[in-house]
mmCIF file of N, CA and C in Angstrom:
data_model
loop_
_atom_site.group_PDB
_atom_site.id
_atom_site.type_symbol
_atom_site.label_atom_id
_atom_site.label_comp_id
_atom_site.label_asym_id
_atom_site.label_seq_id
_atom_site.Cartn_x
_atom_site.Cartn_y
_atom_site.Cartn_z
ATOM 1 N N UNK A 1 74.419 -40.446 22.466
ATOM 2 C CA UNK A 1 73.480 -39.401 22.419
ATOM 3 C C UNK A 1 72.151 -39.933 23.020
ATOM 4 N N UNK A 2 71.623 -39.167 24.012
ATOM 5 C CA UNK A 2 70.408 -39.499 24.626
ATOM 6 C C UNK A 2 69.278 -38.706 23.950
ATOM 7 N N UNK A 3 68.245 -39.404 23.602
ATOM 8 C CA UNK A 3 67.104 -38.864 23.062
ATOM 9 C C UNK A 3 65.845 -38.862 24.054
ATOM 10 N N UNK A 4 65.359 -37.729 24.248
ATOM 11 C CA UNK A 4 64.213 -37.569 25.185
ATOM 12 C C UNK A 4 62.923 -37.386 24.369
ATOM 13 N N UNK A 5 61.875 -38.071 24.794
ATOM 14 C CA UNK A 5 60.586 -37.993 24.009
ATOM 15 C C UNK A 5 59.517 -37.554 25.016
ATOM 16 N N UNK A 6 58.834 -36.453 24.625
ATOM 17 C CA UNK A 6 57.702 -35.952 25.439
ATOM 18 C C UNK A 6 56.412 -36.398 24.747
ATOM 19 N N UNK A 7 55.405 -36.525 25.547
ATOM 20 C CA UNK A 7 54.114 -36.823 25.052
ATOM 21 C C UNK A 7 53.047 -36.177 25.985
ATOM 22 N N UNK A 8 51.814 -36.085 25.558
ATOM 23 C CA UNK A 8 50.751 -35.607 26.372
ATOM 24 C C UNK A 8 50.305 -34.180 25.994
ATOM 25 N N UNK A 9 50.872 -33.603 25.060
ATOM 26 C CA UNK A 9 50.430 -32.214 24.571
ATOM 27 C C UNK A 9 49.124 -32.252 23.855
ATOM 28 N N UNK A 10 48.728 -31.137 23.455
ATOM 29 C CA UNK A 10 47.447 -31.054 22.631
ATOM 30 C C UNK A 10 46.604 -29.859 23.084
ATOM 31 N N UNK A 11 45.364 -29.972 22.859
ATOM 32 C CA UNK A 11 44.383 -28.870 23.129
ATOM 33 C C UNK A 11 43.804 -29.146 24.535
ATOM 34 N N UNK A 12 43.835 -28.037 25.306
ATOM 35 C CA UNK A 12 43.304 -28.190 26.692
ATOM 36 C C UNK A 12 42.339 -27.020 26.902
ATOM 37 N N UNK A 13 41.169 -27.304 27.471
ATOM 38 C CA UNK A 13 40.287 -26.233 27.777
ATOM 39 C C UNK A 13 40.746 -25.408 28.967
ATOM 40 N N UNK A 14 40.421 -24.166 28.979
ATOM 41 C CA UNK A 14 40.768 -23.344 30.178
ATOM 42 C C UNK A 14 40.180 -23.895 31.405
ATOM 43 N N UNK A 15 41.035 -23.994 32.412
ATOM 44 C CA UNK A 15 40.573 -24.610 33.699
ATOM 45 C C UNK A 15 40.795 -26.128 33.691
ATOM 46 N N UNK A 16 41.261 -26.728 32.539
ATOM 47 C CA UNK A 16 41.516 -28.117 32.477
ATOM 48 C C UNK A 16 42.958 -28.489 32.916
ATOM 49 N N UNK A 17 43.254 -29.660 32.777
ATOM 50 C CA UNK A 17 44.555 -30.273 33.178
ATOM 51 C C UNK A 17 45.282 -30.940 32.090
ATOM 52 N N UNK A 18 46.495 -31.002 32.268
ATOM 53 C CA UNK A 18 47.320 -31.777 31.214
ATOM 54 C C UNK A 18 48.323 -32.564 31.995
ATOM 55 N N UNK A 19 48.625 -33.756 31.458
ATOM 56 C CA UNK A 19 49.716 -34.594 32.039
ATOM 57 C C UNK A 19 50.713 -34.922 30.958
ATOM 58 N N UNK A 20 51.858 -34.454 31.181
ATOM 59 C CA UNK A 20 52.928 -34.663 30.194
ATOM 60 C C UNK A 20 53.857 -35.740 30.731
ATOM 61 N N UNK A 21 54.450 -36.453 29.738
ATOM 62 C CA UNK A 21 55.347 -37.553 29.976
ATOM 63 C C UNK A 21 56.700 -37.363 29.236
ATOM 64 N N UNK A 22 57.645 -37.737 29.937
ATOM 65 C CA UNK A 22 59.010 -37.644 29.343
ATOM 66 C C UNK A 22 59.766 -38.973 29.558
ATOM 67 N N UNK A 23 60.362 -39.599 28.566
ATOM 68 C CA UNK A 23 61.095 -40.781 28.754
ATOM 69 C C UNK A 23 62.432 -40.648 27.885
ATOM 70 N N UNK A 24 63.317 -41.471 28.100
ATOM 71 C CA UNK A 24 64.636 -41.421 27.363
ATOM 72 C C UNK A 24 64.682 -42.678 26.450
ATOM 73 N N UNK A 25 65.191 -42.553 25.308
ATOM 74 C CA UNK A 25 65.337 -43.659 24.311
ATOM 75 C C UNK A 25 66.546 -44.426 24.712
ATOM 76 N N UNK A 26 66.665 -45.561 24.124
ATOM 77 C CA UNK A 26 67.814 -46.461 24.363
ATOM 78 C C UNK A 26 68.064 -46.845 25.743
ATOM 79 N N UNK A 27 66.999 -46.755 26.588
ATOM 80 C CA UNK A 27 67.070 -47.300 27.944
ATOM 81 C C UNK A 27 68.007 -46.469 28.868
ATOM 82 N N UNK A 28 68.220 -45.230 28.543
ATOM 83 C CA UNK A 28 69.014 -44.424 29.449
ATOM 84 C C UNK A 28 68.311 -44.289 30.770
ATOM 85 N N UNK A 29 69.017 -44.588 31.858
ATOM 86 C CA UNK A 29 68.453 -44.597 33.155
ATOM 87 C C UNK A 29 68.228 -43.265 33.720
ATOM 88 N N UNK A 30 66.989 -42.920 34.021
ATOM 89 C CA UNK A 30 66.694 -41.612 34.509
ATOM 90 C C UNK A 30 66.675 -41.634 36.061
ATOM 91 N N UNK A 31 66.920 -42.732 36.677
ATOM 92 C CA UNK A 31 66.779 -42.780 38.032
ATOM 93 C C UNK A 31 67.742 -41.984 38.871
ATOM 94 N N UNK A 32 68.915 -41.646 38.329
ATOM 95 C CA UNK A 32 69.890 -40.987 39.118
ATOM 96 C C UNK A 32 70.257 -39.626 38.582
ATOM 97 N N UNK A 33 69.335 -39.031 37.822
ATOM 98 C CA UNK A 33 69.669 -37.755 37.145
ATOM 99 C C UNK A 33 68.539 -36.756 37.504
ATOM 100 N N UNK A 34 68.859 -35.505 37.317
ATOM 101 C CA UNK A 34 67.801 -34.474 37.370
ATOM 102 C C UNK A 34 67.064 -34.333 36.040
ATOM 103 N N UNK A 35 65.823 -34.150 36.151
ATOM 104 C CA UNK A 35 64.990 -33.918 34.971
ATOM 105 C C UNK A 35 64.252 -32.625 35.137
ATOM 106 N N UNK A 36 64.303 -31.783 34.106
ATOM 107 C CA UNK A 36 63.581 -30.463 34.092
ATOM 108 C C UNK A 36 62.538 -30.378 33.052
ATOM 109 N N UNK A 37 61.519 -29.590 33.359
ATOM 110 C CA UNK A 37 60.563 -29.236 32.352
ATOM 111 C C UNK A 37 60.588 -27.741 32.067
ATOM 112 N N UNK A 38 60.601 -27.402 30.828
ATOM 113 C CA UNK A 38 60.652 -26.017 30.411
ATOM 114 C C UNK A 38 59.457 -25.683 29.576
ATOM 115 N N UNK A 39 59.050 -24.469 29.534
ATOM 116 C CA UNK A 39 57.978 -23.980 28.686
ATOM 117 C C UNK A 39 58.436 -22.803 27.906
ATOM 118 N N UNK A 40 58.168 -22.842 26.568
ATOM 119 C CA UNK A 40 58.417 -21.707 25.691
ATOM 120 C C UNK A 40 57.189 -21.166 25.149
ATOM 121 N N UNK A 41 56.928 -19.867 25.538
ATOM 122 C CA UNK A 41 55.754 -19.178 25.074
ATOM 123 C C UNK A 41 56.253 -18.169 23.986
ATOM 124 N N UNK A 42 55.493 -18.113 22.874
ATOM 125 C CA UNK A 42 55.929 -17.138 21.866
ATOM 126 C C UNK A 42 56.198 -15.769 22.354
ATOM 127 N N UNK A 43 57.339 -15.245 22.028
ATOM 128 C CA UNK A 43 57.638 -13.870 22.393
ATOM 129 C C UNK A 43 58.244 -13.748 23.781
ATOM 130 N N UNK A 44 58.424 -14.930 24.436
ATOM 131 C CA UNK A 44 59.050 -14.862 25.767
ATOM 132 C C UNK A 44 60.221 -15.814 25.855
ATOM 133 N N UNK A 45 61.083 -15.630 26.837
ATOM 134 C CA UNK A 45 62.239 -16.474 27.080
ATOM 135 C C UNK A 45 61.655 -17.900 27.556
ATOM 136 N N UNK A 46 62.435 -18.902 27.232
ATOM 137 C CA UNK A 46 62.070 -20.254 27.812
ATOM 138 C C UNK A 46 62.206 -20.245 29.247
ATOM 139 N N UNK A 47 61.177 -20.830 29.935
ATOM 140 C CA UNK A 47 61.127 -20.775 31.370
ATOM 141 C C UNK A 47 61.241 -22.171 31.993
ATOM 142 N N UNK A 48 62.106 -22.277 32.922
ATOM 143 C CA UNK A 48 62.127 -23.581 33.593
ATOM 144 C C UNK A 48 61.045 -23.612 34.666
ATOM 145 N N UNK A 49 60.069 -24.516 34.500
ATOM 146 C CA UNK A 49 58.896 -24.480 35.386
ATOM 147 C C UNK A 49 58.954 -25.485 36.421
ATOM 148 N N UNK A 50 59.699 -26.570 36.200
ATOM 149 C CA UNK A 50 59.672 -27.611 37.272
ATOM 150 C C UNK A 50 60.831 -28.631 37.055
ATOM 151 N N UNK A 51 61.297 -29.193 38.136
ATOM 152 C CA UNK A 51 62.352 -30.171 37.948
ATOM 153 C C UNK A 51 62.217 -31.153 39.139
ATOM 154 N N UNK A 52 62.924 -32.272 38.965
ATOM 155 C CA UNK A 52 63.041 -33.294 39.971
ATOM 156 C C UNK A 52 64.395 -33.830 39.952
ATOM 157 N N UNK A 53 64.970 -34.048 41.198
ATOM 158 C CA UNK A 53 66.147 -34.811 41.318
ATOM 159 C C UNK A 53 65.821 -36.216 41.624
ATOM 160 N N UNK A 54 65.967 -37.066 40.606
ATOM 161 C CA UNK A 54 65.396 -38.404 40.743
ATOM 162 C C UNK A 54 66.039 -39.252 41.751
ATOM 163 N N UNK A 55 67.332 -38.877 42.089
ATOM 164 C CA UNK A 55 68.019 -39.751 43.052
ATOM 165 C C UNK A 55 67.564 -39.504 44.510
ATOM 166 N N UNK A 56 66.942 -38.362 44.813
ATOM 167 C CA UNK A 56 66.488 -38.125 46.124
ATOM 168 C C UNK A 56 65.112 -37.528 46.214
ATOM 169 N N UNK A 57 64.491 -37.276 45.141
ATOM 170 C CA UNK A 57 63.105 -36.894 45.077
ATOM 171 C C UNK A 57 62.837 -35.330 45.266
ATOM 172 N N UNK A 58 63.858 -34.594 45.309
ATOM 173 C CA UNK A 58 63.676 -33.211 45.510
ATOM 174 C C UNK A 58 62.951 -32.618 44.263
ATOM 175 N N UNK A 59 62.079 -31.771 44.560
ATOM 176 C CA UNK A 59 61.308 -31.132 43.411
ATOM 177 C C UNK A 59 61.294 -29.639 43.559
ATOM 178 N N UNK A 60 61.139 -28.975 42.465
ATOM 179 C CA UNK A 60 61.058 -27.528 42.393
ATOM 180 C C UNK A 60 59.970 -27.118 41.435
ATOM 181 N N UNK A 61 59.281 -26.004 41.801
ATOM 182 C CA UNK A 61 58.203 -25.484 40.917
ATOM 183 C C UNK A 61 58.470 -23.993 40.848
ATOM 184 N N UNK A 62 58.354 -23.436 39.610
ATOM 185 C CA UNK A 62 58.374 -22.031 39.445
ATOM 186 C C UNK A 62 57.098 -21.434 40.017
ATOM 187 N N UNK A 63 57.170 -20.152 40.185
ATOM 188 C CA UNK A 63 56.010 -19.495 40.781
ATOM 189 C C UNK A 63 54.815 -19.595 39.783
ATOM 190 N N UNK A 64 55.055 -19.625 38.558
ATOM 191 C CA UNK A 64 53.988 -19.613 37.542
ATOM 192 C C UNK A 64 53.157 -20.890 37.543
ATOM 193 N N UNK A 65 53.705 -22.031 38.147
ATOM 194 C CA UNK A 65 52.932 -23.201 38.229
ATOM 195 C C UNK A 65 52.773 -23.802 39.637
ATOM 196 N N UNK A 66 53.529 -23.174 40.535
ATOM 197 C CA UNK A 66 53.507 -23.692 41.865
ATOM 198 C C UNK A 66 52.041 -23.709 42.421
ATOM 199 N N UNK A 67 51.716 -24.822 43.121
ATOM 200 C CA UNK A 67 50.410 -24.957 43.653
ATOM 201 C C UNK A 67 49.371 -25.618 42.741
ATOM 202 N N UNK A 68 49.724 -25.734 41.533
ATOM 203 C CA UNK A 68 48.824 -26.382 40.595
ATOM 204 C C UNK A 68 49.571 -27.400 39.676
ATOM 205 N N UNK A 69 50.698 -27.739 39.985
ATOM 206 C CA UNK A 69 51.472 -28.642 39.275
ATOM 207 C C UNK A 69 52.106 -29.779 40.108
ATOM 208 N N UNK A 70 52.341 -30.915 39.613
ATOM 209 C CA UNK A 70 53.050 -31.984 40.258
ATOM 210 C C UNK A 70 53.950 -32.623 39.236
ATOM 211 N N UNK A 71 55.202 -32.718 39.678
ATOM 212 C CA UNK A 71 56.191 -33.464 38.885
ATOM 213 C C UNK A 71 56.439 -34.816 39.621
ATOM 214 N N UNK A 72 56.373 -35.906 38.921
ATOM 215 C CA UNK A 72 56.625 -37.181 39.530
ATOM 216 C C UNK A 72 57.422 -38.085 38.683
ATOM 217 N N UNK A 73 57.853 -39.215 39.271
ATOM 218 C CA UNK A 73 58.760 -40.082 38.644
ATOM 219 C C UNK A 73 58.167 -41.505 38.792
ATOM 220 N N UNK A 74 58.211 -42.243 37.716
ATOM 221 C CA UNK A 74 57.975 -43.674 37.807
ATOM 222 C C UNK A 74 59.218 -44.308 37.485
ATOM 223 N N UNK A 75 59.913 -44.665 38.490
ATOM 224 C CA UNK A 75 61.239 -45.172 38.304
ATOM 225 C C UNK A 75 61.309 -46.578 37.484
ATOM 226 N N UNK A 76 60.353 -47.366 37.802
ATOM 227 C CA UNK A 76 60.237 -48.659 37.151
ATOM 228 C C UNK A 76 60.035 -48.495 35.664
ATOM 229 N N UNK A 77 59.217 -47.505 35.279
ATOM 230 C CA UNK A 77 58.912 -47.261 33.963
ATOM 231 C C UNK A 77 59.926 -46.340 33.247
ATOM 232 N N UNK A 78 60.795 -45.825 34.085
ATOM 233 C CA UNK A 78 61.750 -44.778 33.580
ATOM 234 C C UNK A 78 61.082 -43.577 32.855
ATOM 235 N N UNK A 79 59.993 -43.174 33.539
ATOM 236 C CA UNK A 79 59.234 -42.083 32.954
ATOM 237 C C UNK A 79 59.200 -40.934 34.006
ATOM 238 N N UNK A 80 59.088 -39.680 33.587
ATOM 239 C CA UNK A 80 58.851 -38.536 34.418
ATOM 240 C C UNK A 80 57.552 -37.866 33.875
ATOM 241 N N UNK A 81 56.800 -37.487 34.871
ATOM 242 C CA UNK A 81 55.463 -36.889 34.484
ATOM 243 C C UNK A 81 55.436 -35.461 35.028
ATOM 244 N N UNK A 82 54.694 -34.591 34.352
ATOM 245 C CA UNK A 82 54.341 -33.336 34.900
ATOM 246 C C UNK A 82 52.907 -33.008 34.604
ATOM 247 N N UNK A 83 52.169 -32.830 35.697
ATOM 248 C CA UNK A 83 50.740 -32.548 35.610
ATOM 249 C C UNK A 83 50.572 -31.111 35.973
ATOM 250 N N UNK A 84 49.808 -30.354 35.178
ATOM 251 C CA UNK A 84 49.555 -28.961 35.405
ATOM 252 C C UNK A 84 48.000 -28.787 35.358
ATOM 253 N N UNK A 85 47.438 -28.238 36.351
ATOM 254 C CA UNK A 85 45.943 -28.086 36.503
ATOM 255 C C UNK A 85 45.630 -26.611 36.362
ATOM 256 N N UNK A 86 44.292 -26.401 36.249
ATOM 257 C CA UNK A 86 43.752 -25.059 36.076
ATOM 258 C C UNK A 86 44.538 -24.235 35.043
ATOM 259 N N UNK A 87 44.606 -24.845 33.860
ATOM 260 C CA UNK A 87 45.297 -24.281 32.793
ATOM 261 C C UNK A 87 44.639 -22.980 32.313
ATOM 262 N N UNK A 88 45.462 -22.066 31.884
ATOM 263 C CA UNK A 88 44.951 -20.749 31.367
ATOM 264 C C UNK A 88 45.764 -20.412 30.113
ATOM 265 N N UNK A 89 45.391 -19.342 29.515
ATOM 266 C CA UNK A 89 46.049 -18.973 28.168
ATOM 267 C C UNK A 89 47.571 -18.749 28.322
ATOM 268 N N UNK A 90 47.951 -18.386 29.498
ATOM 269 C CA UNK A 90 49.377 -18.106 29.701
ATOM 270 C C UNK A 90 50.159 -19.405 29.820
ATOM 271 N N UNK A 91 49.481 -20.535 29.956
ATOM 272 C CA UNK A 91 50.139 -21.831 29.951
ATOM 273 C C UNK A 91 50.459 -22.418 28.547
ATOM 274 N N UNK A 92 49.853 -21.864 27.618
ATOM 275 C CA UNK A 92 50.014 -22.323 26.190
ATOM 276 C C UNK A 92 51.466 -22.190 25.814
ATOM 277 N N UNK A 93 52.022 -23.118 25.072
ATOM 278 C CA UNK A 93 53.322 -23.055 24.632
ATOM 279 C C UNK A 93 53.887 -24.432 24.302
ATOM 280 N N UNK A 94 55.272 -24.491 24.164
ATOM 281 C CA UNK A 94 55.977 -25.795 23.934
ATOM 282 C C UNK A 94 56.552 -26.181 25.212
ATOM 283 N N UNK A 95 56.230 -27.404 25.608
ATOM 284 C CA UNK A 95 56.760 -27.963 26.798
ATOM 285 C C UNK A 95 57.906 -28.951 26.467
ATOM 286 N N UNK A 96 59.015 -28.824 27.112
ATOM 287 C CA UNK A 96 60.170 -29.629 26.710
ATOM 288 C C UNK A 96 60.876 -30.251 28.016
ATOM 289 N N UNK A 97 61.214 -31.424 27.970
ATOM 290 C CA UNK A 97 61.955 -31.923 29.118
ATOM 291 C C UNK A 97 63.384 -32.021 28.781
ATOM 292 N N UNK A 98 64.173 -32.003 29.787
ATOM 293 C CA UNK A 98 65.684 -32.008 29.633
ATOM 294 C C UNK A 98 66.319 -32.717 30.894
ATOM 295 N N UNK A 99 67.485 -33.301 30.582
ATOM 296 C CA UNK A 99 68.223 -33.954 31.650
ATOM 297 C C UNK A 99 69.754 -33.430 31.732
ATOM 298 N N UNK A 100 70.262 -33.656 32.859
ATOM 299 C CA UNK A 100 71.696 -33.343 33.062
ATOM 300 C C UNK A 100 71.919 -31.846 33.402
ATOM 301 N N UNK A 101 71.036 -31.326 34.059
ATOM 302 C CA UNK A 101 71.212 -29.934 34.474
ATOM 303 C C UNK A 101 71.158 -29.904 35.971
ATOM 304 N N UNK A 102 71.030 -28.703 36.542
ATOM 305 C CA UNK A 102 71.038 -28.405 37.939
ATOM 306 C C UNK A 102 69.643 -28.122 38.378
ATOM 307 N N UNK A 103 69.064 -28.816 39.311
ATOM 308 C CA UNK A 103 67.742 -28.680 39.979
ATOM 309 C C UNK A 103 67.947 -28.445 41.371
ATOM 310 N N UNK A 104 67.706 -27.222 41.870
ATOM 311 C CA UNK A 104 67.829 -26.948 43.312
ATOM 312 C C UNK A 104 66.846 -25.952 43.701
ATOM 313 N N UNK A 105 66.995 -25.424 44.960
ATOM 314 C CA UNK A 105 65.909 -24.484 45.486
ATOM 315 C C UNK A 105 65.943 -23.197 44.739
ATOM 316 N N UNK A 106 66.985 -22.910 43.946
ATOM 317 C CA UNK A 106 66.990 -21.693 43.087
ATOM 318 C C UNK A 106 66.339 -21.875 41.757
ATOM 319 N N UNK A 107 65.994 -23.088 41.452
ATOM 320 C CA UNK A 107 65.298 -23.364 40.195
ATOM 321 C C UNK A 107 66.196 -24.217 39.301
ATOM 322 N N UNK A 108 65.992 -24.081 38.067
ATOM 323 C CA UNK A 108 66.629 -24.861 36.947
ATOM 324 C C UNK A 108 67.757 -24.140 36.340
ATOM 325 N N UNK A 109 68.862 -24.767 36.131
ATOM 326 C CA UNK A 109 69.938 -24.106 35.402
ATOM 327 C C UNK A 109 69.585 -23.920 33.974
ATOM 328 N N UNK A 110 70.171 -22.990 33.354
ATOM 329 C CA UNK A 110 69.942 -22.695 31.948
ATOM 330 C C UNK A 110 70.500 -23.899 31.035
ATOM 331 N N UNK A 111 71.603 -24.388 31.529
ATOM 332 C CA UNK A 111 72.321 -25.430 30.653
ATOM 333 C C UNK A 111 71.998 -26.766 31.088
ATOM 334 N N UNK A 112 71.440 -27.601 30.150
ATOM 335 C CA UNK A 112 71.140 -29.002 30.300
ATOM 336 C C UNK A 112 71.776 -29.750 29.264
ATOM 337 N N UNK A 113 72.099 -31.111 29.528
ATOM 338 C CA UNK A 113 72.859 -31.821 28.602
ATOM 339 C C UNK A 113 72.095 -32.243 27.417
ATOM 340 N N UNK A 114 70.828 -32.687 27.666
ATOM 341 C CA UNK A 114 70.010 -33.219 26.611
ATOM 342 C C UNK A 114 68.591 -32.675 26.630
ATOM 343 N N UNK A 115 67.987 -32.441 25.448
ATOM 344 C CA UNK A 115 66.654 -31.828 25.396
ATOM 345 C C UNK A 115 65.823 -32.626 24.513
ATOM 346 N N UNK A 116 64.559 -32.727 24.876
ATOM 347 C CA UNK A 116 63.567 -33.320 23.929
ATOM 348 C C UNK A 116 63.173 -32.338 22.866
ATOM 349 N N UNK A 117 62.319 -32.846 21.979
ATOM 350 C CA UNK A 117 61.776 -32.008 20.894
ATOM 351 C C UNK A 117 60.676 -31.065 21.362
ATOM 352 N N UNK A 118 60.014 -31.343 22.367
ATOM 353 C CA UNK A 118 58.986 -30.517 22.935
ATOM 354 C C UNK A 118 57.590 -31.052 22.448
ATOM 355 N N UNK A 119 56.590 -30.696 23.210
ATOM 356 C CA UNK A 119 55.201 -30.976 22.880
ATOM 357 C C UNK A 119 54.405 -29.643 23.076
ATOM 358 N N UNK A 120 53.536 -29.457 22.149
ATOM 359 C CA UNK A 120 52.784 -28.244 22.062
ATOM 360 C C UNK A 120 51.477 -28.367 22.889
ATOM 361 N N UNK A 121 51.248 -27.341 23.736
ATOM 362 C CA UNK A 121 49.980 -27.272 24.396
ATOM 363 C C UNK A 121 49.204 -25.963 23.957
ATOM 364 N N UNK A 122 47.959 -26.156 23.539
ATOM 365 C CA UNK A 122 47.075 -25.081 23.259
ATOM 366 C C UNK A 122 45.992 -24.991 24.208
ATOM 367 N N UNK A 123 45.767 -23.793 24.781
ATOM 368 C CA UNK A 123 44.681 -23.626 25.764
ATOM 369 C C UNK A 123 43.581 -22.868 25.130
ATOM 370 N N UNK A 124 42.413 -23.520 24.846
ATOM 371 C CA UNK A 124 41.350 -22.886 24.132
ATOM 372 C C UNK A 124 40.025 -23.649 24.427
ATOM 373 N N UNK A 125 39.012 -22.901 24.410
ATOM 374 C CA UNK A 125 37.720 -23.570 24.542
ATOM 375 C C UNK A 125 37.091 -23.860 23.159
#
């Protein structure tokens, strides 16, 4: 059983930025898998906002974050990062990373093998 751990959530001011981290416990090697980031906003379906195929560097961004987000990988540290800038109230929610799904030009698959617990982001002044 792979456990994913997110960090970096909290309170962000409107217009501010957040950098989220995701890593796997027990040394699971993220270098050859796809990693996705999802956002759950109250009252809405969970949205796949970004993903990276760590074996070849392919990245995808949903329209809601494209142009103000960067997903990246530190292969040596076995970490995946998601930075989102120019945050607004619509960005508030629970951000969760997942592995073992499909990440392609059509976006993120609904089904992923493992999910983290999520980290809460609140956007407020």
